[in-house]
PDB file of C-alpha atoms in Angstrom:
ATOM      1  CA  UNK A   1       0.000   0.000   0.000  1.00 64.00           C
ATOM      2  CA  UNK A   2       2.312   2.796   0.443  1.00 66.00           C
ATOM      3  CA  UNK A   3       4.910   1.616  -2.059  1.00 57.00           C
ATOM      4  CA  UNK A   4       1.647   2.387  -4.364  1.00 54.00           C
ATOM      5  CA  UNK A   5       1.299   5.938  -2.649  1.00 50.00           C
ATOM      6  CA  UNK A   6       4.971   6.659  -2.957  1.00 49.00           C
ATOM      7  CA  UNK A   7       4.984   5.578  -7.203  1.00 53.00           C
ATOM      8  CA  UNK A   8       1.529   7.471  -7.041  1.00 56.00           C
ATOM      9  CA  UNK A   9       2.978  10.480  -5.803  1.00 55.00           C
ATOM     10  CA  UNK A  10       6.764  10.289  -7.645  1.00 60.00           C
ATOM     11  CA  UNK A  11       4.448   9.944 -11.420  1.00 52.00           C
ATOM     12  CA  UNK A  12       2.404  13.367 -10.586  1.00 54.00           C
ATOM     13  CA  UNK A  13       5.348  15.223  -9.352  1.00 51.00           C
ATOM     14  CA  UNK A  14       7.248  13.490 -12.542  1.00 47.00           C
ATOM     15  CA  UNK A  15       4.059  15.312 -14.507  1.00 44.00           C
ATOM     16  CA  UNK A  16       4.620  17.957 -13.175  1.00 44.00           C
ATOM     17  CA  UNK A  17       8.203  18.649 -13.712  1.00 43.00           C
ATOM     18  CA  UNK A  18       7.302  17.384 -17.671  1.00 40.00           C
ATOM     19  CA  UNK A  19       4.932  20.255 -17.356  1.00 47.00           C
ATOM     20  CA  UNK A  20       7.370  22.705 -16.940  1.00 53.00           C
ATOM     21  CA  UNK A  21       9.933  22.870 -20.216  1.00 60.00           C
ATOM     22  CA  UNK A  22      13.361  23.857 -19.229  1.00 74.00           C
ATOM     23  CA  UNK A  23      14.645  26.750 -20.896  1.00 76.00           C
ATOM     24  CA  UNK A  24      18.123  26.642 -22.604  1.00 78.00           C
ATOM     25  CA  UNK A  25      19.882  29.801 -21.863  1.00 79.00           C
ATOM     26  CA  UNK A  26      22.482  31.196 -23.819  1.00 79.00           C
ATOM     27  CA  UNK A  27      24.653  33.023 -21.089  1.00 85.00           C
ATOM     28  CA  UNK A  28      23.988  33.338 -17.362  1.00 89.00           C
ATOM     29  CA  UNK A  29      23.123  37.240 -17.886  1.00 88.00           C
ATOM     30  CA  UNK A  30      20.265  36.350 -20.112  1.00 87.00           C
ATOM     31  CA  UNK A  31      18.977  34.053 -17.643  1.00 89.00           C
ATOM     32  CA  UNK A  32      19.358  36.958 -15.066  1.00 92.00           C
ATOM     33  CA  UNK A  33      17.380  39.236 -17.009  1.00 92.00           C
ATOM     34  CA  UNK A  34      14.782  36.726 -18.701  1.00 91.00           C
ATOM     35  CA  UNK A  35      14.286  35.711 -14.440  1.00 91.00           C
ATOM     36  CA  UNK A  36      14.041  39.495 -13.626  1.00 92.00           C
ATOM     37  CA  UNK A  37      11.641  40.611 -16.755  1.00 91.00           C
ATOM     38  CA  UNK A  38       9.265  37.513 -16.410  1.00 90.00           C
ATOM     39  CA  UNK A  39       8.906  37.889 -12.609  1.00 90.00           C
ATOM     40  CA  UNK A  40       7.941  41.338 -13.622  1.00 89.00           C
ATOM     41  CA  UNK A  41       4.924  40.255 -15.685  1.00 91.00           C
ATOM     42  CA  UNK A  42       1.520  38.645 -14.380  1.00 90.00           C
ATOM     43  CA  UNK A  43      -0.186  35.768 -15.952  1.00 89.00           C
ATOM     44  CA  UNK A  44      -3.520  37.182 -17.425  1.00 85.00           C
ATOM     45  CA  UNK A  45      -5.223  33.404 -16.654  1.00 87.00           C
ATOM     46  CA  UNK A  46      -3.787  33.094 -13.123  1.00 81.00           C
ATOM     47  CA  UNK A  47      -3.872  36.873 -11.788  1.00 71.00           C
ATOM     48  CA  UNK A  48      -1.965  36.739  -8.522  1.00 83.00           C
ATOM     49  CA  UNK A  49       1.202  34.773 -10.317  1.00 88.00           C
ATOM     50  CA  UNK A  50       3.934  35.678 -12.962  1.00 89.00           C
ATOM     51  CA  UNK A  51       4.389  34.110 -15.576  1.00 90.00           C
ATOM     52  CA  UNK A  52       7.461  32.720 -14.149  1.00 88.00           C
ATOM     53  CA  UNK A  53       5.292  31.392 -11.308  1.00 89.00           C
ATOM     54  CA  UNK A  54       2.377  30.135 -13.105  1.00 88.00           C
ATOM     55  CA  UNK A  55       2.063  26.997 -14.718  1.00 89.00           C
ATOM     56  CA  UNK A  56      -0.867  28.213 -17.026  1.00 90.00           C
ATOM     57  CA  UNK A  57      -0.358  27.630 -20.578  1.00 92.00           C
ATOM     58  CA  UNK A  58      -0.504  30.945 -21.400  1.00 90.00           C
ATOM     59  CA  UNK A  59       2.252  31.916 -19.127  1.00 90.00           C
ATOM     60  CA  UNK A  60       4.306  29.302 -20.665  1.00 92.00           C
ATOM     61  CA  UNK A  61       3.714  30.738 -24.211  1.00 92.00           C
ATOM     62  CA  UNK A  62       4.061  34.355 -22.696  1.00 91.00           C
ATOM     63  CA  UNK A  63       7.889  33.180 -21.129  1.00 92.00           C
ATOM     64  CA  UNK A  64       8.639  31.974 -24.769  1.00 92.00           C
ATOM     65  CA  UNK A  65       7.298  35.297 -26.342  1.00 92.00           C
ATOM     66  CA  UNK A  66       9.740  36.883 -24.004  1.00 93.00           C
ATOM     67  CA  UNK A  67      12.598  35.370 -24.662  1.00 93.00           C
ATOM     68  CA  UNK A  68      11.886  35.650 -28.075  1.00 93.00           C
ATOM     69  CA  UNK A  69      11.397  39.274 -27.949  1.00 94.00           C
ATOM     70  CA  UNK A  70      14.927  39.143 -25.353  1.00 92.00           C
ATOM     71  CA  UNK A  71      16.736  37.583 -28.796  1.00 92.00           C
ATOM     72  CA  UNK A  72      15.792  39.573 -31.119  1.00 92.00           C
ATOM     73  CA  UNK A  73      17.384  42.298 -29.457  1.00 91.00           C
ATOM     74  CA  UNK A  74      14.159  44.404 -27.218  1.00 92.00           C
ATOM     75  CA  UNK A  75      15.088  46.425 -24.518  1.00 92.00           C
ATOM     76  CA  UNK A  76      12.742  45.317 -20.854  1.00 91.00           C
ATOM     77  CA  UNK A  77      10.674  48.215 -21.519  1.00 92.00           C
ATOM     78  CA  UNK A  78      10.144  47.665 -25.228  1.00 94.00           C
ATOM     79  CA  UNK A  79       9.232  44.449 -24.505  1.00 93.00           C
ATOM     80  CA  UNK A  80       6.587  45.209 -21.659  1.00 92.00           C
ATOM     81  CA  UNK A  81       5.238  47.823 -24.319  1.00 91.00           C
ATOM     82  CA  UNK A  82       4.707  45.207 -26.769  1.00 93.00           C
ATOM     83  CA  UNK A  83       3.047  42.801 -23.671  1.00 91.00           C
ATOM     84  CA  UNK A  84       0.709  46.197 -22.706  1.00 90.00           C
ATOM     85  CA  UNK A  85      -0.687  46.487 -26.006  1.00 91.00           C
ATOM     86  CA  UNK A  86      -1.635  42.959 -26.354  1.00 91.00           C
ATOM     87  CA  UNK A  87      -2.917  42.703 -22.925  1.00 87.00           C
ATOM     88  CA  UNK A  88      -3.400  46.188 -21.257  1.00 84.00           C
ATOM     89  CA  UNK A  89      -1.734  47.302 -18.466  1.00 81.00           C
ATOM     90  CA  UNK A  90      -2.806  44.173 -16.603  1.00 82.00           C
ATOM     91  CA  UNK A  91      -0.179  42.177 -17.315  1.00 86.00           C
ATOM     92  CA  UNK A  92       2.588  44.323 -15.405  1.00 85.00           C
ATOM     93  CA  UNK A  93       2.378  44.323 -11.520  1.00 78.00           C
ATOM     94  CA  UNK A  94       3.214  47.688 -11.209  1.00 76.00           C
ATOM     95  CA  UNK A  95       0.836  49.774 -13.932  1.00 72.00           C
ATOM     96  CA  UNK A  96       2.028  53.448 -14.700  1.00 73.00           C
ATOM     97  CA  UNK A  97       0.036  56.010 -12.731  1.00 71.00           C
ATOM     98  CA  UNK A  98      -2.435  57.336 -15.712  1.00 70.00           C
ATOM     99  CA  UNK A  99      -5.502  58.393 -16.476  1.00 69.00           C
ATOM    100  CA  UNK A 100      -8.221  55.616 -15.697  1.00 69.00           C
ATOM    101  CA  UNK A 101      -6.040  53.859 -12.994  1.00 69.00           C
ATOM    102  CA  UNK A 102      -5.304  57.307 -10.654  1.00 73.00           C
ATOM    103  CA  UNK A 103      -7.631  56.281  -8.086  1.00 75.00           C
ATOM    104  CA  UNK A 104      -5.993  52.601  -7.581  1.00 73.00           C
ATOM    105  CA  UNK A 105      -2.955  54.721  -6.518  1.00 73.00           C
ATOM    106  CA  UNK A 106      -4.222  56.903  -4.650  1.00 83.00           C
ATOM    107  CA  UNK A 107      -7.203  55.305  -2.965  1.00 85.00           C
ATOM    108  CA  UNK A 108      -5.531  52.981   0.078  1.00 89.00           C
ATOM    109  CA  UNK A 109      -3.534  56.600   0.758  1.00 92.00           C
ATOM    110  CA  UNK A 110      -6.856  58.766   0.350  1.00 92.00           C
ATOM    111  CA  UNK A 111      -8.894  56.270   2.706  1.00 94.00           C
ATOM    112  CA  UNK A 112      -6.035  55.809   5.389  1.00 95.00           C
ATOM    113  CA  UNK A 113      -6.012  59.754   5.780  1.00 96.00           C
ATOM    114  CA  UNK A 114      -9.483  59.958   5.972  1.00 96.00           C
ATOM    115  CA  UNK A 115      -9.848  56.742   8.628  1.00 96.00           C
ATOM    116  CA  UNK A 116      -7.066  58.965  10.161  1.00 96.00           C
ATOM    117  CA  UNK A 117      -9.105  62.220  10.615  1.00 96.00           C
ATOM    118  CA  UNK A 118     -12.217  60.113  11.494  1.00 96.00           C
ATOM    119  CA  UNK A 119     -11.042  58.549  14.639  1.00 96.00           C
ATOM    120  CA  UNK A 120      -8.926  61.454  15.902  1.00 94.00           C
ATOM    121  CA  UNK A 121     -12.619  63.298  15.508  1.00 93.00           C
ATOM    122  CA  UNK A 122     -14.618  60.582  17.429  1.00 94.00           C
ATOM    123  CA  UNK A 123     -11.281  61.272  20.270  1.00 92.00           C
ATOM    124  CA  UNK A 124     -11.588  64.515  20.451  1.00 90.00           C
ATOM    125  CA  UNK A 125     -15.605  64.437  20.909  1.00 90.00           C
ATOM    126  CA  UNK A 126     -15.374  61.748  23.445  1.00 87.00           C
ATOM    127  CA  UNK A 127     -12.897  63.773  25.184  1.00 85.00           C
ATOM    128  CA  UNK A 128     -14.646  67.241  25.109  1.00 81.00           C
ATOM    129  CA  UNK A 129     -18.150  65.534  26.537  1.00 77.00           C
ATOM    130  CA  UNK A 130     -19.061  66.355  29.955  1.00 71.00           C
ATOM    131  CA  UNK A 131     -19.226  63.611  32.554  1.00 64.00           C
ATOM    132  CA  UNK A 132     -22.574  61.625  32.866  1.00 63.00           C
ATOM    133  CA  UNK A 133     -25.225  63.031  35.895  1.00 60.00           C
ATOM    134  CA  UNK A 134     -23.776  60.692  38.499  1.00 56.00           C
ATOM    135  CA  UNK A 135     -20.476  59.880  37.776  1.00 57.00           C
ATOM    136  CA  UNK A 136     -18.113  63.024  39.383  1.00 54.00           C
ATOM    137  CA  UNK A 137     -15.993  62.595  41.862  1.00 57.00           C
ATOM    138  CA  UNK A 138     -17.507  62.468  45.455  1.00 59.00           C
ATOM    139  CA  UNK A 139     -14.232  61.576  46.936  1.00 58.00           C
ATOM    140  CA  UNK A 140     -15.179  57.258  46.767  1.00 60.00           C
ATOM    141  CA  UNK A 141     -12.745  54.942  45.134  1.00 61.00           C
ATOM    142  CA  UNK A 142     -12.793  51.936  43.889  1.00 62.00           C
TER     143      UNK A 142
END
């Protein structure tokens, strides 16, 4: 029974690794930079992975596409230009600050500032109400 586990287990983790196509590099600083630019980039199937990460078919052919694009020559940038325009500004973790996407930016800032003011308000009245009928000091202790 668990030499059937064990050759259960070692053929999906073999699977797995088949899954995952090795990349032949031709020097150790285009690995560096292929590494570096693909952790850069999310999968548009997975959303919370790069397409180093992700194991999505899509990230696989979007790791080829950019070492393709690495070969012929593209600079990081022209290459996340070319990635943008197929797939907007989704694909890059860190979107520009423009137009339609100000507010993402700006937003957890705008609402910490204003949870800020709102409980230093709600302080500040608590501490300026007079004492309940009842409740001032008559000398007692507890």
């Amino acid at each position: 029974m668990r030499a059937a586990v064990l050759l259960l287990a070692g053929l999906l983790l073999c699977g797995t690794a088949a899954a995952l196509d090795p990349i032949d590099y031709q020097s150790p600083a285009e690995e560096q930079r292929f590494k570096a630019l693909a952790a850069e980039l999310r999968c548009v199937m997975c959303q919370n992975q790069s397409i180093a990460d992700s194991n999505a078919p899509i990230a696989h052919d979007l790791r080829m596409e950019v070492l393709r694009l690495m070969r012929e020559g593209r600079s990081d940038e022209d290459i996340k230009r070319y990635l943008v325009e197929r797939y907007t500004d989704f694909v890059l973790y860190e979107p520009p600050m423009r137009g339609g996407n100000w507010l993402l930016w700006i937003g957890p800032f705008a609402l910490l500032l204003i949870g800020g003011i709102a409980v230093a308000a709600v302080i500040r009245n608590k501490q300026k109400q007079p004492d309940p009928v009842g409740s001032a000091d008559n000398g007692e202790e507890w």
